[in-house]
């Protein structure tokens, strides 16, 4: 089965940009729908973005629309989340997720595989 490891988190300032990566191992992500979620301190996990198995369809949560871009590179077995115009309210642990799906997109949290998360902290 696939294992996921996020990277790219850190401490940034309001208005900065950051790119998160999620490297998959164990098998190819070509037949997986992929997504990003985040969890702020004391709050539940929330949907950020998702990309379909083929890569032609993307979906974003309200907080990500217009600022974040999800992409995938199947050759590198990697999922990305480009974040711009970061705000303090974006502070959270960000998780990538993968669900086996020949073709489609998953916007709920019903993913089969999850990474351990990477911390993003946005200072004011």
CSV table of C-alpha atoms in Angstrom, one decimal:
chain,number,residue,atom,x,y,z
A,1,UNK,CA,0.0,0.0,0.0
A,2,UNK,CA,1.0,3.6,-0.4
A,3,UNK,CA,2.9,5.6,2.3
A,4,UNK,CA,2.8,9.4,2.4
A,5,UNK,CA,5.3,11.8,3.8
A,6,UNK,CA,4.6,15.6,3.8
A,7,UNK,CA,7.3,18.2,3.8
A,8,UNK,CA,7.7,21.9,3.2
A,9,UNK,CA,6.0,23.3,6.2
A,10,UNK,CA,7.5,26.0,8.4
A,11,UNK,CA,7.2,29.4,10.0
A,12,UNK,CA,6.3,32.2,7.6
A,13,UNK,CA,4.9,35.7,7.8
A,14,UNK,CA,1.5,37.0,6.6
A,15,UNK,CA,1.5,37.4,2.8
A,16,UNK,CA,4.2,34.9,2.2
A,17,UNK,CA,4.0,31.8,0.0
A,18,UNK,CA,4.9,28.2,0.8
A,19,UNK,CA,4.8,25.0,-1.2
A,20,UNK,CA,4.0,21.7,0.5
A,21,UNK,CA,5.0,18.4,-1.0
A,22,UNK,CA,3.7,14.9,-0.3
A,23,UNK,CA,6.0,12.1,-1.5
A,24,UNK,CA,4.4,8.7,-1.9
A,25,UNK,CA,6.2,5.4,-1.7
A,26,UNK,CA,5.2,1.8,-1.9
A,27,UNK,CA,3.3,2.1,-5.1
A,28,UNK,CA,2.5,4.5,-7.8
A,29,UNK,CA,-0.1,7.3,-7.2
A,30,UNK,CA,-1.4,7.0,-10.7
A,31,UNK,CA,-4.5,5.2,-9.6
A,32,UNK,CA,-5.2,7.4,-6.5
A,33,UNK,CA,-7.3,10.4,-6.0
A,34,UNK,CA,-5.3,12.8,-3.8
A,35,UNK,CA,-6.1,15.6,-1.3
A,36,UNK,CA,-4.9,18.0,1.3
A,37,UNK,CA,-6.5,18.6,4.7
A,38,UNK,CA,-5.6,20.7,7.7
A,39,UNK,CA,-6.2,20.8,11.4
A,40,UNK,CA,-5.8,23.9,13.5
A,41,UNK,CA,-5.2,23.7,17.2
A,42,UNK,CA,-8.3,22.7,19.0
A,43,UNK,CA,-10.3,22.3,15.8
A,44,UNK,CA,-11.4,19.4,13.6
A,45,UNK,CA,-9.7,18.4,10.3
A,46,UNK,CA,-10.9,20.4,7.4
A,47,UNK,CA,-10.8,19.9,3.6
A,48,UNK,CA,-8.3,22.1,1.8
A,49,UNK,CA,-8.0,20.8,-1.8
A,50,UNK,CA,-8.4,17.7,-3.9
A,51,UNK,CA,-7.3,16.5,-7.3
A,52,UNK,CA,-8.7,13.8,-9.4
A,53,UNK,CA,-6.9,10.6,-10.3
A,54,UNK,CA,-6.3,11.8,-13.9
A,55,UNK,CA,-5.5,15.3,-12.7
A,56,UNK,CA,-8.0,17.1,-14.8
A,57,UNK,CA,-10.4,18.1,-11.9
A,58,UNK,CA,-9.5,20.1,-8.8
A,59,UNK,CA,-11.7,21.2,-5.9
A,60,UNK,CA,-10.9,23.7,-3.2
A,61,UNK,CA,-12.3,24.5,0.2
A,62,UNK,CA,-13.5,28.0,0.8
A,63,UNK,CA,-10.4,29.0,2.7
A,64,UNK,CA,-8.2,27.9,-0.2
A,65,UNK,CA,-10.0,29.3,-3.2
A,66,UNK,CA,-8.0,31.9,-5.1
A,67,UNK,CA,-4.9,31.4,-2.9
A,68,UNK,CA,-3.9,27.7,-3.0
A,69,UNK,CA,-3.2,25.5,-6.0
A,70,UNK,CA,-3.1,21.7,-5.8
A,71,UNK,CA,-1.1,19.7,-8.4
A,72,UNK,CA,0.4,16.3,-8.9
A,73,UNK,CA,3.4,14.8,-10.6
A,74,UNK,CA,2.8,11.2,-11.2
A,75,UNK,CA,6.3,10.6,-12.6
A,76,UNK,CA,7.7,11.9,-9.3
A,77,UNK,CA,5.0,10.2,-7.2
A,78,UNK,CA,4.4,13.6,-5.5
A,79,UNK,CA,1.5,15.8,-4.6
A,80,UNK,CA,1.9,19.5,-4.1
A,81,UNK,CA,0.1,22.4,-2.5
A,82,UNK,CA,1.2,25.9,-3.5
A,83,UNK,CA,0.0,28.4,-1.0
A,84,UNK,CA,0.1,32.1,-1.5
A,85,UNK,CA,-1.1,35.2,0.5
A,86,UNK,CA,-0.9,33.2,3.7
A,87,UNK,CA,-2.8,34.4,6.7
A,88,UNK,CA,-2.5,33.6,10.4
A,89,UNK,CA,-5.7,31.6,10.2
A,90,UNK,CA,-3.9,29.3,7.8
A,91,UNK,CA,-1.8,28.1,10.7
A,92,UNK,CA,-2.4,24.3,11.1
A,93,UNK,CA,-1.0,20.9,10.5
A,94,UNK,CA,-1.4,20.0,6.9
A,95,UNK,CA,-2.1,16.4,5.9
A,96,UNK,CA,-2.0,14.8,2.5
A,97,UNK,CA,-4.2,11.9,1.7
A,98,UNK,CA,-4.7,9.3,-1.0
A,99,UNK,CA,-7.6,7.1,-2.0
A,100,UNK,CA,-7.5,4.3,-4.6
A,101,UNK,CA,-9.8,5.4,-7.4
A,102,UNK,CA,-9.5,4.6,-11.1
A,103,UNK,CA,-11.0,7.9,-12.0
A,104,UNK,CA,-12.6,10.5,-9.8
A,105,UNK,CA,-12.1,13.0,-7.0
A,106,UNK,CA,-12.7,12.8,-3.3
A,107,UNK,CA,-13.6,15.9,-1.3
A,108,UNK,CA,-14.7,14.3,1.9
A,109,UNK,CA,-12.3,12.9,4.5
A,110,UNK,CA,-13.0,9.3,3.4
A,111,UNK,CA,-9.4,8.7,2.3
A,112,UNK,CA,-7.8,5.4,2.8
A,113,UNK,CA,-4.2,6.6,3.4
A,114,UNK,CA,-2.9,9.6,5.3
A,115,UNK,CA,0.4,11.2,5.9
A,116,UNK,CA,1.7,12.3,9.3
A,117,UNK,CA,1.3,16.0,8.6
A,118,UNK,CA,3.6,19.0,8.4
A,119,UNK,CA,3.2,22.1,10.5
A,120,UNK,CA,2.5,25.5,8.9
A,121,UNK,CA,2.7,28.5,11.1
A,122,UNK,CA,1.9,32.0,9.8
A,123,UNK,CA,2.9,34.9,11.9
A,124,UNK,CA,1.2,38.2,11.9
